Amino acid sequence: MLVRAVDVLCAADLSGLAAAELQRLTVLLAGARSRLAGVQSSALAELATRTGGRVHDAPGADGTPGPAVLVQHWWRDATGVGGPAAGSDVRTAGLLAQLPLVRAAVLDGRLAMSRAVVLTRLVGQIVAAALTEAEPYLVQVALQRDPQALADWVRHQLATWCEPRFDADQRSQEPKRYLQTRRDADGMLSGRFRLSAADAETVLTVLEPLARPAGLADQRSAGQRRADALVEVFAQVARFGDLPDAGGLRPQVSYVLPAGWAAGAGRAGAGWAGADRAGSFTDLVRASLPAPREETDRPWALPAEHACATGAWTGPQTRARIEQVLCDARITRVLLDTRGQVKGLEALGDTITATQRAALRARDKGCAVRGCTRPPAFCDAHHLDHRADGGKTTIDNLVLLCRRHHTMWHQGRLTLHHLHVPWITGTHDPPF
């Protein structure tokens, strides 16, 4: 009968239903699916109890019963679900059988199966008599909370009434932690991670204040704000953290860029298609080939002005990013010949001093963009007249900008009009 009802539903033409009718149908099916999951769980529990946990596998060709196997193994083969999922289904069924009032609430449609599964974590941890006495109230608690809030409540009960189990749960999370990253084809970094509850407390505590909207004009999504906050945390550690050496040096973000590129060659939209760059793409392709061993010079070596800035980890970088870095960076000039041999090394001393940073902190008191509340520790020293254009590293040419607004400035999305800079004079007057 159940199969026939499902067949009828699957064959129904839904195109003739109004939107309100489709809404009612989907809600009805969600409730029915949860109730059916409860029936399935009850059947699995009854099967495991009646057979002692072992059932016969599929019969052979001659009709003789198959070998006796564990219920979860039979369930895995019969349904095609994974082994861990099959074992979880059978364990949950056995635990839910020990909460008859909770299971009844699932079967009559009052309680979602997902919430009942959360309550089964209490079985075997709370004294059976106390759990039986409290079961009517457990149903009420579950009805008043969403699954995540209910899971937090159950963890609180375990920590209160069964501290050894709670400690064991915490320890079991440690081997499950991981962080996986992957470089995508467009250069973006993506990944997955899992952290223990204890470590997650630290991470969320640090991210939350940094991920708040920066004023009413902040149009970033919550996910974008958290991503920016994560980058800010790493930038702070790179700037002020006591990190172990990497290759004999303190870890630092480093970019390599040709001198002509840094000085502004190719600005104002010049690209590969420009008439003055005829044949440059061919030069780039040929320069990427390994030079024959017998060659002493390469006639098609790539001209420096046709190269681009590159990062050690992420490869090519945009001009806006490099201009942002150049605002507050230590620069070293390396001279190379056409074969890539180092001919000279020169450290340039035009860097922002500790005294200048102290002065900027006292004057700007944080990011100078109107409405931004980032403190000085989270800000870069930005050159109003770009260093690449000859801008000087002097107090009247520097202003504090947080990392996000600094990037937006060099992308052309912010101007002096967006800054609160009452001290500014002369050539920096805002273009109202």
CSV table of C-alpha atoms in Angstrom, one decimal:
chain,number,residue,atom,x,y,z
A,1,MET,CA,0.0,0.0,0.0
A,2,LEU,CA,2.8,2.4,0.9
A,3,VAL,CA,4.6,1.6,-2.4
A,4,ARG,CA,1.4,2.3,-4.4
A,5,ALA,CA,0.9,5.6,-2.6
A,6,VAL,CA,4.4,6.6,-3.5
A,7,ASP,CA,3.9,5.5,-7.1
A,8,VAL,CA,0.8,7.7,-7.3
A,9,LEU,CA,2.6,10.7,-5.9
A,10,CYS,CA,5.5,10.2,-8.4
A,11,ALA,CA,3.1,10.0,-11.3
A,12,ALA,CA,1.2,13.1,-10.3
A,13,ASP,CA,1.3,16.1,-12.6
A,14,LEU,CA,2.5,19.0,-10.4
A,15,SER,CA,2.3,21.6,-13.2
A,16,GLY,CA,-1.4,22.3,-12.6
A,17,LEU,CA,-1.0,23.1,-8.9
A,18,ALA,CA,-1.0,26.7,-7.7
A,19,ALA,CA,2.0,28.0,-5.7
A,20,ALA,CA,0.1,27.8,-2.4
A,21,GLU,CA,-0.8,24.2,-3.2
A,22,LEU,CA,2.9,23.4,-4.0
A,23,GLN,CA,3.9,25.0,-0.6
A,24,ARG,CA,1.4,22.8,1.3
A,25,LEU,CA,2.5,19.7,-0.6
A,26,THR,CA,6.2,20.2,0.1
A,27,VAL,CA,5.5,20.8,3.9
A,28,LEU,CA,3.3,17.7,4.0
A,29,LEU,CA,5.9,15.6,2.3
A,30,ALA,CA,8.6,16.8,4.7
A,31,GLY,CA,6.5,15.7,7.7
A,32,ALA,CA,5.7,12.4,6.0
A,33,ARG,CA,9.4,11.8,5.3
A,34,SER,CA,10.3,12.3,8.9
A,35,ARG,CA,7.6,10.0,10.1
A,36,LEU,CA,8.6,7.3,7.6
A,37,ALA,CA,12.2,7.7,8.9
A,38,GLY,CA,10.8,7.0,12.4
A,39,VAL,CA,9.0,3.8,11.1
A,40,GLN,CA,12.2,2.7,9.4
A,41,SER,CA,14.2,3.2,12.6
A,42,SER,CA,11.6,1.3,14.6
A,43,ALA,CA,11.7,-1.6,12.1
A,44,LEU,CA,15.6,-1.7,12.2
A,45,ALA,CA,15.5,-1.8,16.0
A,46,GLU,CA,12.9,-4.5,16.1
A,47,LEU,CA,14.8,-6.6,13.5
A,48,ALA,CA,18.1,-6.3,15.4
A,49,THR,CA,16.4,-7.2,18.7
A,50,ARG,CA,14.5,-10.2,17.3
A,51,THR,CA,17.5,-11.7,15.5
A,52,GLY,CA,20.2,-10.9,18.0
A,53,GLY,CA,21.9,-8.5,15.6
A,54,ARG,CA,22.5,-11.0,12.8
A,55,VAL,CA,20.3,-11.7,9.8
A,56,HIS,CA,20.6,-13.9,6.7
A,57,ASP,CA,21.9,-12.3,3.6
A,58,ALA,CA,20.3,-12.6,0.2
A,59,PRO,CA,19.3,-16.2,-0.7
A,60,GLY,CA,21.4,-18.2,-3.2
A,61,ALA,CA,20.3,-19.2,-6.7
A,62,ASP,CA,18.7,-22.4,-5.3
A,63,GLY,CA,16.7,-20.5,-2.7
A,64,THR,CA,18.7,-21.5,0.3
A,65,PRO,CA,19.3,-18.8,2.9
A,66,GLY,CA,22.4,-16.8,2.6
A,67,PRO,CA,25.1,-16.6,5.3
A,68,ALA,CA,24.3,-14.9,8.6
A,69,VAL,CA,25.7,-11.3,8.7
A,70,LEU,CA,25.5,-8.3,11.0
A,71,VAL,CA,22.3,-6.2,10.6
A,72,GLN,CA,24.4,-3.2,9.6
A,73,HIS,CA,26.2,-5.1,6.9
A,74,TRP,CA,22.9,-6.4,5.5
A,75,TRP,CA,21.5,-2.9,5.6
A,76,ARG,CA,24.5,-1.5,3.8
A,77,ASP,CA,24.2,-4.1,1.0
A,78,ALA,CA,20.4,-3.9,0.8
A,79,THR,CA,20.2,-0.1,0.4
A,80,GLY,CA,23.6,0.8,-1.1
A,81,VAL,CA,24.4,3.3,1.7
A,82,GLY,CA,28.0,3.6,2.9
A,83,GLY,CA,29.2,1.4,5.7
A,84,PRO,CA,29.5,4.2,8.3
A,85,ALA,CA,26.0,5.5,7.4
A,86,ALA,CA,24.6,2.0,7.7
A,87,GLY,CA,26.2,1.4,11.1
A,88,SER,CA,24.9,4.8,12.3
A,89,ASP,CA,21.4,4.0,11.2
A,90,VAL,CA,21.4,0.8,13.2
A,91,ARG,CA,22.9,2.3,16.3
A,92,THR,CA,20.5,5.2,16.2
A,93,ALA,CA,17.6,2.8,15.9
A,94,GLY,CA,18.7,0.9,19.0
A,95,LEU,CA,19.1,4.1,21.0
A,96,LEU,CA,15.8,5.6,19.9
A,97,ALA,CA,14.1,2.4,21.0
A,98,GLN,CA,15.1,3.3,24.5
A,99,LEU,CA,13.3,6.6,24.3
A,100,PRO,CA,9.7,5.4,23.5
A,101,LEU,CA,8.0,8.7,24.1
A,102,VAL,CA,10.5,10.5,21.8
A,103,ARG,CA,10.0,7.8,19.1
A,104,ALA,CA,6.2,8.1,19.5
A,105,ALA,CA,6.5,11.9,18.9
A,106,VAL,CA,8.3,11.2,15.7
A,107,LEU,CA,5.8,8.6,14.5
A,108,ASP,CA,2.8,10.9,15.1
A,109,GLY,CA,4.5,13.8,13.3
A,110,ARG,CA,5.1,16.1,16.3
A,111,LEU,CA,8.9,15.8,16.4
A,112,ALA,CA,11.3,15.8,13.5
A,113,MET,CA,13.5,12.7,13.2
A,114,SER,CA,16.6,15.0,13.1
A,115,ARG,CA,15.9,16.3,16.6
A,116,ALA,CA,15.1,12.9,17.9
A,117,VAL,CA,18.6,11.7,16.7
A,118,VAL,CA,20.2,14.5,18.8
A,119,LEU,CA,18.4,13.4,21.9
A,120,THR,CA,19.7,9.8,21.5
A,121,ARG,CA,23.1,11.1,22.6
A,122,LEU,CA,21.8,11.1,26.2
A,123,VAL,CA,21.0,7.4,26.2
A,124,GLY,CA,23.6,5.5,28.2
A,125,GLN,CA,25.0,8.6,29.7
A,126,ILE,CA,22.2,9.8,31.9
A,127,VAL,CA,20.9,7.3,34.5
A,128,ALA,CA,18.2,5.3,32.8
A,129,ALA,CA,15.6,5.9,35.6
A,130,ALA,CA,16.3,9.7,35.5
A,131,LEU,CA,16.1,9.7,31.7
A,132,THR,CA,12.7,7.9,31.7
A,133,GLU,CA,11.3,10.3,34.2
A,134,ALA,CA,12.5,13.3,32.2
A,135,GLU,CA,11.5,12.0,28.8
A,136,PRO,CA,8.2,13.9,28.5
A,137,TYR,CA,10.1,17.1,29.1
A,138,LEU,CA,12.8,16.1,26.6
A,139,VAL,CA,10.1,16.1,23.9
A,140,GLN,CA,9.0,19.6,24.9
A,141,VAL,CA,12.6,20.9,24.9
A,142,ALA,CA,13.2,19.4,21.5
A,143,LEU,CA,10.0,21.0,20.1
A,144,GLN,CA,11.2,24.4,21.2
A,145,ARG,CA,14.7,24.3,19.6
A,146,ASP,CA,16.1,24.0,16.2
A,147,PRO,CA,18.6,21.1,15.7
A,148,GLN,CA,21.7,23.2,16.3
A,149,ALA,CA,20.3,24.8,19.5
A,150,LEU,CA,19.1,21.4,20.6
A,151,ALA,CA,22.6,19.9,20.0
A,152,ASP,CA,24.1,22.7,22.1
A,153,TRP,CA,21.6,22.0,24.9
A,154,VAL,CA,22.4,18.2,24.8
A,155,ARG,CA,26.2,19.0,25.0
A,156,HIS,CA,25.5,21.2,28.0
A,157,GLN,CA,23.6,18.4,29.8
A,158,LEU,CA,26.5,16.0,29.1
A,159,ALA,CA,29.0,18.5,30.5
A,160,THR,CA,26.8,18.9,33.6
A,161,TRP,CA,25.7,15.4,34.4
A,162,CYS,CA,28.3,13.2,32.6
A,163,GLU,CA,31.6,15.0,32.6
A,164,PRO,CA,33.7,11.9,31.7
A,165,ARG,CA,31.6,11.4,28.5
A,166,PHE,CA,31.9,15.1,27.6
A,167,ASP,CA,35.7,14.9,28.1
A,168,ALA,CA,35.8,11.8,25.9
A,169,ASP,CA,33.8,13.6,23.2
A,170,GLN,CA,36.3,16.5,23.3
A,171,ARG,CA,39.3,14.2,23.0
A,172,SER,CA,37.7,12.3,20.2
A,173,GLN,CA,37.5,15.5,18.2
A,174,GLU,CA,41.3,16.0,18.2
A,175,PRO,CA,42.1,13.2,15.6
A,176,LYS,CA,39.3,14.6,13.3
A,177,ARG,CA,40.8,18.1,12.9
A,178,TYR,CA,42.2,19.0,9.6
A,179,LEU,CA,42.8,21.9,7.2
A,180,GLN,CA,42.9,21.3,3.5
A,181,THR,CA,43.7,24.0,0.9
A,182,ARG,CA,43.7,24.0,-2.9
A,183,ARG,CA,44.8,26.5,-5.5
A,184,ASP,CA,42.0,27.0,-8.1
A,185,ALA,CA,42.7,27.7,-11.8
A,186,ASP,CA,42.0,31.4,-11.4
A,187,GLY,CA,44.5,31.7,-8.5
A,188,MET,CA,41.9,31.8,-5.7
A,189,LEU,CA,42.5,29.7,-2.6
A,190,SER,CA,39.8,27.4,-1.4
A,191,GLY,CA,39.6,24.6,1.1
A,192,ARG,CA,37.9,22.8,4.0
A,193,PHE,CA,38.6,22.5,7.6
A,194,ARG,CA,37.3,21.0,10.9
A,195,LEU,CA,38.3,22.1,14.3
A,196,SER,CA,37.5,20.8,17.8
A,197,ALA,CA,35.0,22.7,19.8
A,198,ALA,CA,37.7,24.1,22.1
A,199,ASP,CA,39.8,25.4,19.2
A,200,ALA,CA,36.6,26.8,17.5
A,201,GLU,CA,36.0,28.9,20.5
A,202,THR,CA,39.3,30.7,20.0
A,203,VAL,CA,38.8,31.1,16.3
A,204,LEU,CA,35.3,32.5,16.5
A,205,THR,CA,36.2,34.8,19.4
A,206,VAL,CA,38.9,36.4,17.2
A,207,LEU,CA,36.9,36.5,14.0
A,208,GLU,CA,33.6,37.9,15.3
A,209,PRO,CA,34.6,41.5,16.1
A,210,LEU,CA,36.6,41.7,12.8
A,211,ALA,CA,33.7,40.4,10.8
A,212,ARG,CA,31.2,43.0,11.9
A,213,PRO,CA,29.8,45.4,9.2
A,214,ALA,CA,32.0,48.5,8.9
A,215,GLY,CA,29.2,51.0,9.0
A,216,LEU,CA,26.0,51.4,7.1
A,217,ALA,CA,27.7,51.6,3.7
A,218,ASP,CA,29.3,48.1,4.1
A,219,GLN,CA,27.6,46.0,1.4
A,220,ARG,CA,29.7,42.9,2.0
A,221,SER,CA,27.9,39.6,2.7
A,222,ALA,CA,28.5,37.8,6.1
A,223,GLY,CA,30.7,35.3,4.3
A,224,GLN,CA,32.8,38.0,2.6
A,225,ARG,CA,33.2,39.8,6.0
A,226,ARG,CA,34.5,36.6,7.6
A,227,ALA,CA,36.9,36.0,4.7
A,228,ASP,CA,38.3,39.5,5.1
A,229,ALA,CA,38.5,39.0,8.9
A,230,LEU,CA,40.6,35.8,8.4
A,231,VAL,CA,43.0,37.6,6.1
A,232,GLU,CA,43.3,40.4,8.7
A,233,VAL,CA,44.2,37.9,11.4
A,234,PHE,CA,47.0,36.4,9.3
A,235,ALA,CA,48.2,39.9,8.3
A,236,GLN,CA,48.5,40.8,12.0
A,237,VAL,CA,50.5,37.7,12.7
A,238,ALA,CA,52.8,38.3,9.8
A,239,ARG,CA,53.4,41.8,11.0
A,240,PHE,CA,53.6,41.4,14.7
A,241,GLY,CA,53.7,37.7,15.5
A,242,ASP,CA,56.8,35.8,16.8
A,243,LEU,CA,56.9,33.3,13.9
A,244,PRO,CA,59.7,30.7,13.3
A,245,ASP,CA,62.2,31.5,10.5
A,246,ALA,CA,61.4,30.4,7.0
A,247,GLY,CA,64.5,29.8,4.9
A,248,GLY,CA,66.6,31.8,7.5
A,249,LEU,CA,64.3,34.8,7.4
A,250,ARG,CA,61.3,36.0,9.3
A,251,PRO,CA,58.2,35.0,7.3
A,252,GLN,CA,57.1,37.8,5.1
A,253,VAL,CA,54.9,38.4,2.0
A,254,SER,CA,57.2,38.9,-0.9
A,255,TYR,CA,56.6,39.9,-4.5
A,256,VAL,CA,59.0,40.0,-7.5
A,257,LEU,CA,58.3,42.7,-10.0
A,258,PRO,CA,60.3,44.2,-13.0
A,259,ALA,CA,61.7,47.7,-12.5
A,260,GLY,CA,59.8,49.0,-15.5
A,261,TRP,CA,56.6,47.5,-14.4
A,262,ALA,CA,57.0,49.0,-10.9
A,263,ALA,CA,57.6,52.5,-12.3
A,264,GLY,CA,54.3,52.4,-14.1
A,265,ALA,CA,55.0,50.8,-17.5
A,266,GLY,CA,51.8,49.5,-18.9
A,267,ARG,CA,49.6,51.8,-16.8
A,268,ALA,CA,46.4,53.4,-18.2
A,269,GLY,CA,45.2,50.2,-19.7
A,270,ALA,CA,48.0,49.3,-22.0
A,271,GLY,CA,47.8,45.6,-22.8
A,272,TRP,CA,49.1,42.8,-25.0
A,273,ALA,CA,47.1,44.1,-28.0
A,274,GLY,CA,48.8,47.5,-28.1
A,275,ALA,CA,50.6,48.4,-31.3
A,276,ASP,CA,53.8,49.1,-29.3
A,277,ARG,CA,53.7,45.5,-28.0
A,278,ALA,CA,53.5,43.7,-31.3
A,279,GLY,CA,55.0,40.3,-31.1
A,280,SER,CA,55.3,40.5,-27.3
A,281,PHE,CA,53.0,37.4,-26.7
A,282,THR,CA,55.2,35.4,-29.0
A,283,ASP,CA,58.2,36.6,-27.0
A,284,LEU,CA,56.5,35.5,-23.8
A,285,VAL,CA,55.8,32.0,-25.1
A,286,ARG,CA,59.3,31.6,-26.5
A,287,ALA,CA,60.9,32.9,-23.3
A,288,SER,CA,59.0,30.2,-21.4
A,289,LEU,CA,60.8,27.5,-23.3
A,290,PRO,CA,64.0,26.0,-21.7
A,291,ALA,CA,67.1,27.4,-23.4
A,292,PRO,CA,69.3,24.9,-25.3
A,293,ARG,CA,72.4,24.0,-23.3
A,294,GLU,CA,74.8,25.2,-26.0
A,295,GLU,CA,73.2,28.7,-26.1
A,296,THR,CA,75.2,31.5,-24.5
A,297,ASP,CA,72.5,34.2,-25.1
A,298,ARG,CA,68.8,34.1,-25.8
A,299,PRO,CA,67.6,36.4,-28.6
A,300,TRP,CA,64.0,36.1,-27.5
A,301,ALA,CA,64.5,36.8,-23.8
A,302,LEU,CA,61.4,38.5,-22.4
A,303,PRO,CA,61.8,42.3,-22.0
A,304,ALA,CA,61.3,43.3,-18.4
A,305,GLU,CA,58.5,45.7,-19.3
A,306,HIS,CA,56.4,42.8,-20.7
A,307,ALA,CA,56.7,40.7,-17.5
A,308,CYS,CA,54.4,41.1,-14.5
A,309,ALA,CA,54.6,41.0,-10.7
A,310,THR,CA,54.5,37.6,-9.1
A,311,GLY,CA,54.0,36.2,-5.6
A,312,ALA,CA,55.9,33.2,-4.3
A,313,TRP,CA,52.6,31.2,-3.6
A,314,THR,CA,50.0,32.7,-5.8
A,315,GLY,CA,51.8,33.8,-9.0
A,316,PRO,CA,50.7,36.8,-11.0
A,317,GLN,CA,49.4,39.8,-9.1
A,318,THR,CA,47.3,42.8,-10.1
A,319,ARG,CA,48.8,46.3,-10.3
A,320,ALA,CA,46.4,47.5,-7.6
A,321,ARG,CA,47.7,44.8,-5.2
A,322,ILE,CA,51.3,45.7,-5.9
A,323,GLU,CA,50.7,49.4,-5.5
A,324,GLN,CA,49.0,48.6,-2.1
A,325,VAL,CA,52.0,46.6,-1.0
A,326,LEU,CA,54.5,49.3,-2.2
A,327,CYS,CA,52.8,51.8,0.1
A,328,ASP,CA,54.1,50.1,3.2
A,329,ALA,CA,57.0,47.8,2.2
A,330,ARG,CA,60.7,47.2,2.3
A,331,ILE,CA,62.1,47.2,-1.2
A,332,THR,CA,65.3,45.4,-2.5
A,333,ARG,CA,66.6,46.0,-6.0
A,334,VAL,CA,68.1,42.9,-7.7
A,335,LEU,CA,69.8,43.4,-11.1
A,336,LEU,CA,69.8,40.4,-13.4
A,337,ASP,CA,71.4,39.7,-16.8
A,338,THR,CA,69.5,38.2,-19.7
A,339,ARG,CA,70.3,34.7,-18.5
A,340,GLY,CA,68.9,35.4,-15.0
A,341,GLN,CA,72.3,35.7,-13.3
A,342,VAL,CA,72.4,38.2,-10.4
A,343,LYS,CA,74.6,41.2,-11.3
A,344,GLY,CA,73.8,43.4,-8.3
A,345,LEU,CA,71.9,43.7,-5.1
A,346,GLU,CA,70.8,46.9,-3.5
A,347,ALA,CA,68.6,47.5,-0.4
A,348,LEU,CA,66.5,50.7,-0.8
A,349,GLY,CA,66.1,52.6,2.5
A,350,ASP,CA,62.8,54.4,1.8
A,351,THR,CA,60.8,52.5,4.4
A,352,ILE,CA,58.3,53.9,7.0
A,353,THR,CA,60.1,54.3,10.3
A,354,ALA,CA,58.8,53.4,13.8
A,355,THR,CA,58.6,57.1,14.6
A,356,GLN,CA,56.5,57.8,11.6
A,357,ARG,CA,54.1,55.0,12.5
A,358,ALA,CA,53.8,56.4,16.0
A,359,ALA,CA,53.0,59.8,14.6
A,360,LEU,CA,50.3,58.3,12.2
A,361,ARG,CA,48.7,56.4,15.1
A,362,ALA,CA,48.5,59.7,17.1
A,363,ARG,CA,47.1,61.7,14.2
A,364,ASP,CA,44.7,59.3,12.5
A,365,LYS,CA,43.8,57.1,15.4
A,366,GLY,CA,42.8,54.3,13.0
A,367,CYS,CA,41.6,53.9,9.4
A,368,ALA,CA,40.8,57.3,7.9
A,369,VAL,CA,37.9,56.2,5.8
A,370,ARG,CA,34.7,57.7,7.1
A,371,GLY,CA,32.7,55.3,9.3
A,372,CYS,CA,35.5,52.7,9.6
A,373,THR,CA,36.5,51.7,13.1
A,374,ARG,CA,39.6,49.6,12.5
A,375,PRO,CA,42.3,50.6,15.0
A,376,PRO,CA,45.9,51.5,14.0
A,377,ALA,CA,47.2,48.0,14.6
A,378,PHE,CA,45.0,46.8,11.7
A,379,CYS,CA,46.0,49.5,9.3
A,380,ASP,CA,48.7,50.0,6.6
A,381,ALA,CA,50.5,53.3,6.0
A,382,HIS,CA,49.2,54.5,2.6
A,383,HIS,CA,51.0,56.9,0.3
A,384,LEU,CA,48.5,59.4,-1.0
A,385,ASP,CA,50.9,60.1,-3.9
A,386,HIS,CA,52.0,56.6,-5.0
A,387,ARG,CA,55.6,55.6,-4.4
A,388,ALA,CA,55.7,54.3,-8.0
A,389,ASP,CA,54.9,57.9,-9.1
A,390,GLY,CA,57.6,59.4,-6.9
A,391,GLY,CA,55.5,59.9,-3.8
A,392,LYS,CA,57.6,60.7,-0.7
A,393,THR,CA,57.5,58.7,2.6
A,394,THR,CA,56.7,61.8,4.7
A,395,ILE,CA,53.9,62.3,7.2
A,396,ASP,CA,51.9,64.7,5.0
A,397,ASN,CA,51.9,62.1,2.3
A,398,LEU,CA,50.9,59.2,4.5
A,399,VAL,CA,47.5,58.1,6.0
A,400,LEU,CA,46.3,55.0,7.8
A,401,LEU,CA,44.0,52.7,5.9
A,402,CYS,CA,42.7,49.3,7.0
A,403,ARG,CA,43.6,46.4,4.7
A,404,ARG,CA,40.2,46.3,3.0
A,405,HIS,CA,40.0,50.1,2.3
A,406,HIS,CA,43.6,50.2,1.3
A,407,THR,CA,42.8,47.6,-1.4
A,408,MET,CA,39.7,49.5,-2.5
A,409,TRP,CA,41.8,52.7,-2.9
A,410,HIS,CA,44.3,51.1,-5.2
A,411,GLN,CA,41.4,49.6,-7.2
A,412,GLY,CA,40.0,53.1,-7.8
A,413,ARG,CA,36.9,52.6,-5.6
A,414,LEU,CA,37.9,55.2,-3.0
A,415,THR,CA,39.2,58.8,-3.2
A,416,LEU,CA,40.1,61.6,-0.8
A,417,HIS,CA,36.5,62.4,-0.7
A,418,HIS,CA,35.9,59.3,1.3
A,419,LEU,CA,38.5,60.1,4.0
A,420,HIS,CA,38.3,62.1,7.2
A,421,VAL,CA,41.6,64.0,6.8
A,422,PRO,CA,41.2,67.5,8.3
A,423,TRP,CA,45.0,67.9,8.4
A,424,ILE,CA,45.4,67.6,4.7
A,425,THR,CA,46.6,70.7,2.7
A,426,GLY,CA,48.0,71.7,-0.7
A,427,THR,CA,47.9,69.3,-3.6
A,428,HIS,CA,45.8,66.7,-1.7
A,429,ASP,CA,42.7,68.9,-1.4
A,430,PRO,CA,39.6,66.6,-1.9
A,431,PRO,CA,38.2,66.8,-5.5
A,432,PHE,CA,34.6,67.8,-4.5
